[in-house]
Amino acid sequence: MLNFLSLRRSIHYFRHRRLQISPTAAISKPPFNPPRPFSTVSPSPSSSSFDSELRKYLGYGALVIFCGAATYYSFPFPENAKHKKAQIFRYAPLPEDLHTVSNWSGTHEVWTRVFHQPENLEQLEQVVKQANEKKARIRPVGSGLSPNGIGLSRMGMVNLALMDKVLEVDKEKKRVRVQAGIRVQQLVDGIKEYGLTLQNFASIREQQIGGIIQVGAHGTGAKLPPIDEQVIAMKLVTPAKGTIEISKDKDPELFLLARCGLGGLGVVAEVTLQCVERQELVEHTYISNMKDIKKNHK
């Protein structure tokens, strides 16, 4: 009962205080009048839904036509496309100056108008210089053994397949200086008469020396390092500094960067490699069964 009386006093007190508030503090709100519609006639639900469906299917149709045209003109052109007239909805003729370049395994292929194959150092220097002046990119590409086609570029490539000579052999120090375009098989055969060979190489020997060292390929254990570690010195054709010679003794920091540089610092023109003595291996082939294998396993 006491609580009820206290509650009534509180309500009476707050009502009395609200009546004493100044009239200027009160904000009068105008009565809310909802906006009158322009028309009392509502649109037909069936007509609006028909219009939205029509617009939707027209959009689908335009999208299908656009995708079909894009697909039609994006596919490679067949060989007989060169002889067809370039008209709308017809195959356009291929330019005559396009070079088709693929990797060794044939999994990647590009077309480019810029594909250089210099025959000597002077021509290579000219190629790099002209590309630098035109601010054009060219990518060094070897035999293209990378299965991902990383060496291929539509912007332009330079290949040293015609620079494939053995330049110098030092039999005492077991070193050989070669042009970067020489293939592994050519190099191994070329230094055979000197009793020298590479420390290691793969069963596939079609790689160019410049490419196989730039990607750090084919280390076969703790005692046989990757082929780039067999490099003693190299000659690099750069856009800014021209042709430079670097080695472990001459500019060693740049040498360590450029030795496995993926062609990013310049085009490798010549390489000096540390070789080893050539050995004749004798292969023994025999047939065995599971019983003999278990017996002689240890």
XYZ file of N, CA and C in Angstrom, residues 173-177 199 213 227-235 245-252 255-256 259 270-275:
99
model
N 92.949 -25.596 -66.674
C 92.004 -25.143 -65.643
C 90.639 -25.811 -65.791
N 90.465 -26.592 -66.844
C 89.209 -27.306 -67.114
C 88.047 -26.317 -67.245
N 88.270 -25.301 -68.048
C 87.247 -24.282 -68.261
C 86.975 -24.137 -69.751
N 85.757 -23.754 -70.071
C 85.364 -23.562 -71.459
C 84.521 -22.292 -71.566
N 84.781 -21.498 -72.618
C 84.013 -20.276 -72.877
C 83.202 -20.500 -74.146
N 79.605 -31.014 -65.173
C 79.441 -31.786 -63.945
C 78.173 -32.615 -63.978
N 71.299 -21.975 -67.453
C 71.928 -21.368 -66.273
C 71.035 -20.267 -65.689
N 73.422 -25.973 -62.426
C 74.399 -25.631 -63.464
C 74.852 -24.178 -63.356
N 74.004 -23.288 -62.822
C 74.427 -21.887 -62.728
C 75.622 -21.719 -61.789
N 75.829 -22.632 -60.844
C 76.986 -22.530 -59.948
C 78.275 -22.988 -60.614
N 78.185 -23.551 -61.803
C 79.376 -23.907 -62.567
C 79.889 -22.729 -63.392
N 79.164 -21.615 -63.378
C 79.550 -20.442 -64.174
C 80.674 -19.693 -63.464
N 81.750 -19.408 -64.194
C 82.898 -18.670 -63.665
C 82.805 -17.192 -64.051
N 82.387 -16.925 -65.274
C 82.270 -15.557 -65.770
C 81.218 -15.540 -66.861
N 80.725 -14.348 -67.168
C 79.710 -14.220 -68.213
C 79.749 -12.831 -68.824
N 79.294 -12.748 -70.057
C 79.197 -11.477 -70.778
C 77.714 -11.171 -70.949
N 81.249 -7.361 -68.758
C 81.791 -8.657 -68.374
C 81.863 -8.724 -66.856
N 81.274 -9.745 -66.289
C 81.247 -9.895 -64.841
C 81.714 -11.297 -64.476
N 82.247 -11.429 -63.262
C 82.753 -12.714 -62.788
C 82.763 -12.712 -61.272
N 83.239 -13.801 -60.684
C 83.342 -13.882 -59.232
C 84.332 -12.866 -58.685
N 85.356 -12.557 -59.476
C 86.377 -11.599 -59.038
C 86.030 -10.172 -59.442
N 85.342 -10.009 -60.562
C 85.015 -8.688 -61.077
C 83.512 -8.443 -60.877
N 83.200 -7.540 -59.974
C 81.824 -7.207 -59.629
C 81.067 -8.460 -59.159
N 81.505 -9.064 -58.047
C 80.896 -10.331 -57.608
C 79.427 -10.212 -57.218
N 77.433 -10.222 -60.287
C 77.598 -11.540 -60.898
C 76.640 -12.556 -60.272
N 76.523 -12.541 -58.948
C 75.631 -13.487 -58.273
C 74.165 -13.224 -58.615
N 73.773 -14.262 -62.574
C 74.044 -15.657 -62.925
C 72.759 -16.473 -63.053
N 77.728 -14.595 -73.587
C 78.803 -15.589 -73.476
C 78.883 -16.078 -72.035
N 79.341 -17.342 -71.891
C 79.430 -17.952 -70.569
C 80.735 -18.733 -70.477
N 81.418 -18.605 -69.332
C 82.595 -19.421 -69.033
C 82.216 -20.402 -67.929
N 82.383 -21.706 -68.207
C 81.950 -22.761 -67.303
C 83.133 -23.538 -66.749
N 83.007 -23.953 -65.493
C 83.979 -24.852 -64.880
C 83.566 -26.290 -65.174
N 84.421 -27.014 -65.850
C 84.101 -28.385 -66.244
C 84.833 -29.381 -65.350
